[in-house]
Coordinates of C-alpha atoms and ligand atoms in Angstrom, one line a residue:
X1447 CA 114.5 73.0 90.0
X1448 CA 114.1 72.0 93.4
X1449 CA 117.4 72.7 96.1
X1450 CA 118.2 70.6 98.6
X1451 CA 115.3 71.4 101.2
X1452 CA 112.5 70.9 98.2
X1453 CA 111.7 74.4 97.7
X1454 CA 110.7 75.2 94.1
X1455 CA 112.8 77.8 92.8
X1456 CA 111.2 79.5 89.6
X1457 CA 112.0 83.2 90.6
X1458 CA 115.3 85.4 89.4
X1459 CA 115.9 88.7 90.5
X1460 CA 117.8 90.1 88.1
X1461 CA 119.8 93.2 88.6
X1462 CA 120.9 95.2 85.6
X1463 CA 123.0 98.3 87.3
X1464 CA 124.3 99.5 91.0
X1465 CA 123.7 102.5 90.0
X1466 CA 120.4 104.7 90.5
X1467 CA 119.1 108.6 90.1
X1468 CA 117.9 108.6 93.9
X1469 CA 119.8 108.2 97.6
X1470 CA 117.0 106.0 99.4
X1471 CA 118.1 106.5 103.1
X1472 CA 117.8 102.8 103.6
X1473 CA 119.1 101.7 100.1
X1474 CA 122.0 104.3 99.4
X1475 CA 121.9 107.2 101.1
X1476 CA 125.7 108.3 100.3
X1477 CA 125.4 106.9 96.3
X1478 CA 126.9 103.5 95.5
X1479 CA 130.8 102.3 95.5
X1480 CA 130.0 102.5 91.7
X1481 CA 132.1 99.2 90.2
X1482 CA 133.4 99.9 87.0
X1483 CA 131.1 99.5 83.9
X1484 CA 133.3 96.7 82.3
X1485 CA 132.5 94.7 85.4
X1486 CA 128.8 95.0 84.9
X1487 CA 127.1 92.3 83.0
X1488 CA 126.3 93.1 79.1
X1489 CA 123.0 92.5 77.8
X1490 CA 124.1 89.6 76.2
X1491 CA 125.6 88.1 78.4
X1492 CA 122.7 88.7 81.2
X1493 CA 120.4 87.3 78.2
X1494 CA 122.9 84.1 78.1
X1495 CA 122.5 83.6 82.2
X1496 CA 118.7 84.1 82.2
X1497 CA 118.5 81.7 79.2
X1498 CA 120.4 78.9 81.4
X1499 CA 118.3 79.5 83.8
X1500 CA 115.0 78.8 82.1
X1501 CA 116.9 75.8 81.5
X1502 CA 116.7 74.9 84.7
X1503 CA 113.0 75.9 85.8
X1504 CA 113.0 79.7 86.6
X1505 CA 110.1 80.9 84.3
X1506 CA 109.5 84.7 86.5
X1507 CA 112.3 87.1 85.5
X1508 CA 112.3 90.5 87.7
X1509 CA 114.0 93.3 86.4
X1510 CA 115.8 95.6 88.8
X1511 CA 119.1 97.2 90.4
X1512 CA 119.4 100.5 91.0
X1513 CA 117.2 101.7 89.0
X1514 CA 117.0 99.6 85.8
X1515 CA 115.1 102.5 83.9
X1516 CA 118.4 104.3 84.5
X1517 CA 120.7 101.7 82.2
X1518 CA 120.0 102.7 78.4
X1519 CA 117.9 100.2 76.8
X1520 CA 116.7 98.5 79.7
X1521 CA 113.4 98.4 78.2
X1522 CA 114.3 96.2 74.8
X1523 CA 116.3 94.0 76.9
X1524 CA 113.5 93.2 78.5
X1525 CA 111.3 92.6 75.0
X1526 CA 114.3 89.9 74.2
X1527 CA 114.1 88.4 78.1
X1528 CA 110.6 88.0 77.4
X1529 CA 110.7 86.1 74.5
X1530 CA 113.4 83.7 75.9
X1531 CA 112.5 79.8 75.8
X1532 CA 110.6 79.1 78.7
X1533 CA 109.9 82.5 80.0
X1534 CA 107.0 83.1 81.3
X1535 CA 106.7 86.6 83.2
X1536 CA 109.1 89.3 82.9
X1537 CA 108.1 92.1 85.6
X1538 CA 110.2 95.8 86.3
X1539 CA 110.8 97.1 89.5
X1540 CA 111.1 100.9 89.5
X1541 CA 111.4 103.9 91.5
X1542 CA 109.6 105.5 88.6
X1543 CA 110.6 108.6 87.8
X1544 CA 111.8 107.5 84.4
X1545 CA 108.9 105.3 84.2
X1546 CA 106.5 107.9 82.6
X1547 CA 108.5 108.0 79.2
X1548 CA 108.8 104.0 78.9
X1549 CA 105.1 103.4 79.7
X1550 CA 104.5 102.5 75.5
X1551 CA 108.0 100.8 75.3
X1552 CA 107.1 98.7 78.6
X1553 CA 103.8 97.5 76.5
X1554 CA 104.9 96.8 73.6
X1555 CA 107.9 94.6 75.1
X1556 CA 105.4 92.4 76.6
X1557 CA 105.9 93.5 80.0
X1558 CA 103.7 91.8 82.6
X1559 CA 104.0 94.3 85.2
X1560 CA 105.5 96.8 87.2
X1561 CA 106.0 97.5 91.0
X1562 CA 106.5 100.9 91.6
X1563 CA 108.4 101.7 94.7
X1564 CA 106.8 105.0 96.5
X1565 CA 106.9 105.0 100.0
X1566 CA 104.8 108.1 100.4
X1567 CA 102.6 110.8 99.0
X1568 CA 103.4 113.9 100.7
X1569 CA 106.1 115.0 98.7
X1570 CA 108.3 116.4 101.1
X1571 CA 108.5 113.2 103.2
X1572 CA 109.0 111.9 99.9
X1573 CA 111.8 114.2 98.8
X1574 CA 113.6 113.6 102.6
X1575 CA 113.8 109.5 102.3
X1576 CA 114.9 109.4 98.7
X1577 CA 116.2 112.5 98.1
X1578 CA 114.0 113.6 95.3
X1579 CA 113.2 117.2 94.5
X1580 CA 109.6 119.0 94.9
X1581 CA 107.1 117.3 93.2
X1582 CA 108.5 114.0 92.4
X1583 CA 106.2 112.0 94.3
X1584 CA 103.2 113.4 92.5
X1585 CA 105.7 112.5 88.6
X1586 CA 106.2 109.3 90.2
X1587 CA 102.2 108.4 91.0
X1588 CA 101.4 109.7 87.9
X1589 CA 103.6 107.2 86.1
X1590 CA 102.5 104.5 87.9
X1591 CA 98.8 105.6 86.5
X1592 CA 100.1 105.9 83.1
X1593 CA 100.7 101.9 83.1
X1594 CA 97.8 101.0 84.8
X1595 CA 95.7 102.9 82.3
X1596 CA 98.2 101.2 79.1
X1597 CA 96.9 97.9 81.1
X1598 CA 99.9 97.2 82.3
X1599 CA 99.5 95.7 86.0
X1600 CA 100.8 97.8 88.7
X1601 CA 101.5 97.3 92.4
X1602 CA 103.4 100.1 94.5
X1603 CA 105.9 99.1 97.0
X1604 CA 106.4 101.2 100.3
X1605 CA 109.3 100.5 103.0
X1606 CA 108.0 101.2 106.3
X1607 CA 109.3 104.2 108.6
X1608 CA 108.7 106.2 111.0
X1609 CA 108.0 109.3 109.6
X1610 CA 105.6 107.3 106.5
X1611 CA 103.3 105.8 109.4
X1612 CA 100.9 108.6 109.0
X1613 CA 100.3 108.7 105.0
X1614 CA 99.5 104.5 104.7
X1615 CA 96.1 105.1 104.2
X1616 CA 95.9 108.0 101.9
X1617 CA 98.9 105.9 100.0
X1618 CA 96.2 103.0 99.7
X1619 CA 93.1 105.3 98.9
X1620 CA 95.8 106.9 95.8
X1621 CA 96.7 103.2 94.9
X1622 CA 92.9 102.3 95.1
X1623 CA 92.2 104.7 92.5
X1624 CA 94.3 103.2 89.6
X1625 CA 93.5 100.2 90.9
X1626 CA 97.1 99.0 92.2
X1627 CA 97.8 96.4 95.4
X1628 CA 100.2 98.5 97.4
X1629 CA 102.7 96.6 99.5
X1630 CA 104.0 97.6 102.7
X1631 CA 107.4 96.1 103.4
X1632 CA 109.5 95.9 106.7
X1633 CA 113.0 98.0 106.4
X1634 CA 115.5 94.8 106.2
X1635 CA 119.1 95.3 107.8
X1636 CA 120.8 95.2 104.5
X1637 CA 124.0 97.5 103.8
X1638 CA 123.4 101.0 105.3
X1639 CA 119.4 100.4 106.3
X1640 CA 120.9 99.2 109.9
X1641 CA 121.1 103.0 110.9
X1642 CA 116.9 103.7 110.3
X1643 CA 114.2 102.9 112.9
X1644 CA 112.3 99.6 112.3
X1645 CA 108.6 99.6 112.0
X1646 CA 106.8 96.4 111.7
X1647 CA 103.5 96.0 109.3
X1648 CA 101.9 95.5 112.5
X1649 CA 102.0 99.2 113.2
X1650 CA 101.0 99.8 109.6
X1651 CA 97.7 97.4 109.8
X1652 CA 96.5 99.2 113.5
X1653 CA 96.5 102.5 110.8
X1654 CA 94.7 100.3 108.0
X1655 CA 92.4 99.0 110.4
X1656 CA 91.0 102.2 112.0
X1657 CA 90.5 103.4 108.5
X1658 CA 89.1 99.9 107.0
X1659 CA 87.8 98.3 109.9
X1660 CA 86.4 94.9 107.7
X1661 CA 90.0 94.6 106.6
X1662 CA 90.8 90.7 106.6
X1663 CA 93.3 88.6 105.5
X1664 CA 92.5 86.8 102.0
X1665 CA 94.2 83.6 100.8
X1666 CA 94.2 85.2 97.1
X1667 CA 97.4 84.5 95.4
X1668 CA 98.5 87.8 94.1
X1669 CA 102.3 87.8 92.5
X1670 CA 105.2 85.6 93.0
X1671 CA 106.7 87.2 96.4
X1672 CA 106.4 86.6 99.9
X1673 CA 103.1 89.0 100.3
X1674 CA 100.4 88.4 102.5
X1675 CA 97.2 90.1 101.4
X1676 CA 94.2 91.8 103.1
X1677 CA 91.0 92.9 101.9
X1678 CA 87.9 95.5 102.3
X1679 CA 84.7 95.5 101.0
X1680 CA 85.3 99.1 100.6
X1681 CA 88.8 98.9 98.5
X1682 CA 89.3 97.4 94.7
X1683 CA 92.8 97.3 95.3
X1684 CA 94.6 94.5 98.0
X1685 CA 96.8 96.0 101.0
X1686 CA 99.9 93.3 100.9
X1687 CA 102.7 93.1 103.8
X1688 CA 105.9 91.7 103.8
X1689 CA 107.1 90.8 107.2
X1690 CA 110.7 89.9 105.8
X1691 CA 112.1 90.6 109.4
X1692 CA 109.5 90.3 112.3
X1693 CA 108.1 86.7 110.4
X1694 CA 109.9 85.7 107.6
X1695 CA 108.6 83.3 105.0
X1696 CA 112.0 81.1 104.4
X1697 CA 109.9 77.8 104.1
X1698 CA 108.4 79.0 101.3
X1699 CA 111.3 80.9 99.4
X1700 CA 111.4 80.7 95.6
X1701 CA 113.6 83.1 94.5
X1702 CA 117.3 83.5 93.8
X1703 CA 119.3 87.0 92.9
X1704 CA 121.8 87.8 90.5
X1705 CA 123.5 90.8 90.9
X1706 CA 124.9 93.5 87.9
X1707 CA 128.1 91.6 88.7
X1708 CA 126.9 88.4 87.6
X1709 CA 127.0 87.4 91.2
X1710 CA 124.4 84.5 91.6
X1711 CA 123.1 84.7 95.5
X1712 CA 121.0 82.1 96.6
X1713 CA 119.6 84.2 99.7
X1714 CA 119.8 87.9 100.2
X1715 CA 121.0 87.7 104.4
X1716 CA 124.5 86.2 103.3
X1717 CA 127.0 87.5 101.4
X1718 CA 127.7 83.6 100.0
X1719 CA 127.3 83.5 96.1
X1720 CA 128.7 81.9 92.8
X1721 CA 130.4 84.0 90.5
X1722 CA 129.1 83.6 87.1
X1723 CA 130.9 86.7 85.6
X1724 CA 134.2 84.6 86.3
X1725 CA 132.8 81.3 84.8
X1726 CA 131.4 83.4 81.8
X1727 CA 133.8 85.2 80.8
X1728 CA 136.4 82.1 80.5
X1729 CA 134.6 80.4 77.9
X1730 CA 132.6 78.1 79.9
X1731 CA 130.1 76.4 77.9
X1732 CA 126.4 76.4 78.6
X1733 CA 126.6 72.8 80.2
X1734 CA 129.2 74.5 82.9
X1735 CA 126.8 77.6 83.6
X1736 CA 123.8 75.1 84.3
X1737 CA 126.0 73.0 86.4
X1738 CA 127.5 76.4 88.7
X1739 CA 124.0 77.8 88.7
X1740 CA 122.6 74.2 90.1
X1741 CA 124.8 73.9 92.5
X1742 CA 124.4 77.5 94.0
X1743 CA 120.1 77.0 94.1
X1744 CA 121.1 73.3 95.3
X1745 CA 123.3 75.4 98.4
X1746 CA 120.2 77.4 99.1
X1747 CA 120.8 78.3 103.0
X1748 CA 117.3 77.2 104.8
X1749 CA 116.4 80.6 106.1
X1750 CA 118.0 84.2 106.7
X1751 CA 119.1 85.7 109.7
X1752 CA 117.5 89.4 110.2
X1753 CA 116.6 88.1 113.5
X1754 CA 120.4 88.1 114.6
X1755 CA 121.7 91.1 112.7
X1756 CA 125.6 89.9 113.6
X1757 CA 124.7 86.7 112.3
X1758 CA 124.0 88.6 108.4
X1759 CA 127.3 88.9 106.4
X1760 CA 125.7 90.5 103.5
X1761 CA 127.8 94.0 103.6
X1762 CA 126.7 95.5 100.0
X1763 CA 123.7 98.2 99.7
X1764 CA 120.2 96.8 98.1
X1765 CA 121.4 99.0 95.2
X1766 CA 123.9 96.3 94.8
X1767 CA 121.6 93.5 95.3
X1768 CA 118.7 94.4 93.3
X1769 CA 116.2 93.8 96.5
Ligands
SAM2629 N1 115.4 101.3 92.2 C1 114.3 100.4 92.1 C2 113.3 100.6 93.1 O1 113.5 101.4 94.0 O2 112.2 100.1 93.0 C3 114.7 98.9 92.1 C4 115.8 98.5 93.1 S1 115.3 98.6 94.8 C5 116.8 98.0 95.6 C6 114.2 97.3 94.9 C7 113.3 97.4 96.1 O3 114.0 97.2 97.3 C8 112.5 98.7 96.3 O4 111.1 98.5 96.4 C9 113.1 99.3 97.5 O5 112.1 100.0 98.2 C10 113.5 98.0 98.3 N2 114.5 98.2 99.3 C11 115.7 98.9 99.2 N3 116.3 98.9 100.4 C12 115.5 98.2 101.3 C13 115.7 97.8 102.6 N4 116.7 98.1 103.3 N5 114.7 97.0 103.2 C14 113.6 96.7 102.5 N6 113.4 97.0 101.2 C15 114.4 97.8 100.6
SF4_2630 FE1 117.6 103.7 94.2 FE2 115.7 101.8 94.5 FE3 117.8 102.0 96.2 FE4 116.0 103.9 96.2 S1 115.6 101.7 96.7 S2 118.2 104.2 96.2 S3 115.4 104.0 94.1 S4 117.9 101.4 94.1

């Protein structure tokens, strides 16, 4: 369906825990204000909200949280997601370190890819952000080339800091080996992120482009998110950014979250949402769901506000969120 300023809004984060087996610095450095398992969404029940919301036009499904690997049976739920009315893509995001294990599962669910989130190769960079032990980055990659070579298609995602600045290009040679797009992404002040230095893709493309120097924009159409790819003649594999905070790409948004809550949030800056949980669990019918779930895409705020941090009232960690 369309909300109020026309956008088309096909996309649906959906986030199946809080909780996760790393402390990202900028995610959740301290672990999360775990809420208690009986206020987390059932299988069922996330199956019932992602059904409505086929209804309504969402046909991309992302799996995340925390780390959705991390809640037991992830993987089948995402088997029944995927054979939903009207589905069309069900993708996983993953920190991937129980990704190796699930790389058959994944396949034979129909999975339609996974983003891998590794932010760096050297592994004790690695270990430092996320707090990962020795060799984790290297488990990680490896898992990521497990899928690639079981054809599933794989992209890797990398938030940018300071200390990651020098390892983007032998990130992108790794990636260009399997092959698999790797995505650069701009720190965004969410939850405890505010305290880490910000570093813009701009900074990252100056390192690209001494490396690639025919790297150039390309208009190819490459997933469902806010992207922006670039090219070399040299490279199989795309270099993508996503300049959430120093551009922003509001115009074009097409996305809405639900949280592990059953929170529906309609953009990630504000803390503004529609409570589904509440609905759900009081017997609504389906016809009620539709109409809450409307509404809150109708509400859509026009664009976020990581421009004017004060101006954000989102207070919850990405954990919570599900990026
Ligand atoms: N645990 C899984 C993972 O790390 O891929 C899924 C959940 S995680 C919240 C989803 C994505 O959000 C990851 O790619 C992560 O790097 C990104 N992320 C977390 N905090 C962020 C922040 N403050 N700014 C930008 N991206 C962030
Ligand atoms: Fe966990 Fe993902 Fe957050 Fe890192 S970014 S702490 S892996 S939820």
């Amino acid at each position: 369906m369309r909300d109020a300023l026309g956008r088309e809004i096909d996309y649906l984060r959906v986030s199946v825990t809080d909780r996760c087996n790393l402390r990202c610095r900028y995610c959740m450095p301290h672990g999360a204000t775990l809420v208690s398992h009986a206020d987390i969404l059932r299988y069922e029940e996330l199956l019932r909200l992602c059904r409505i919301a086929a209804s309504l036009g969402v046909t991309k499904f992302k799996v995340t949280g925390g780390e959705p690997l991390a809640r037991r049976d992830c993987v089948e739920f995402m088997g029944q997601l995927k054979r939903l009315p009207g589905v069309e893509q069900v993708t996983l995001t993953t920190n991937g370190l129980l990704l190796g294990e699930q790389v058959d599962a994944l396949r034979d669910a129909g999975v339609d890819g996974v983003n891998v989130s590794l932010d760096t190769l050297e592994d004790a960079c690695y270990a430092q952000i996320t707090g990962a032990k020795s060799g984790d980055s290297r488990r990680v990659f490896a898992a990521a080339q497990a899928c690639a070579e079981a054809g599933i298609p794989v992209k890797l995602n990398a938030v940018l800091l300071p200390e990651t600045l020098s390892g983007v290009v032998s990130l992108v040679e790794a990636a260009n080996t399997l092959p698999a797009d790797v995505r650069f992404i701009e720190r965004m002040p969410i939850g405890p992120a505010g305290a880490t230095a910000q570093v813009t893709v701009i900074e990252a493309l100056c390192r690209l482009r001494a490396h690639w120097g025919d790297l150039a924009p390309t208009r190819e159409r490459r997933g469902n998110g806010p992207a922006h790819y670039y090219r070399s003649a040299a490279l199989r594999a795309r270099i993508g950014v996503i300049d959430a905070v120093s551009h922003g790409f509001c115009s074009a948004c097409n996305r809405i979250r639900l949280t592990s809550t059953g929170e529906l949030k309609p953009c990630l800056c504000y803390e503004d949402g529609t409570d589904l949980r509440q609905i759900l669990r009081s017997g609504a019918t389906d016809g009620a769901l539709r109409e809450a779930m409307a509404a809150c895409i109708a509400q859509k705020p026009p664009h976020h506000c990581f421009g004017e941090e004060a101006a954000a009232t989102e207070r919850r960690g990405m954990n919570e969120i599900g990026g």
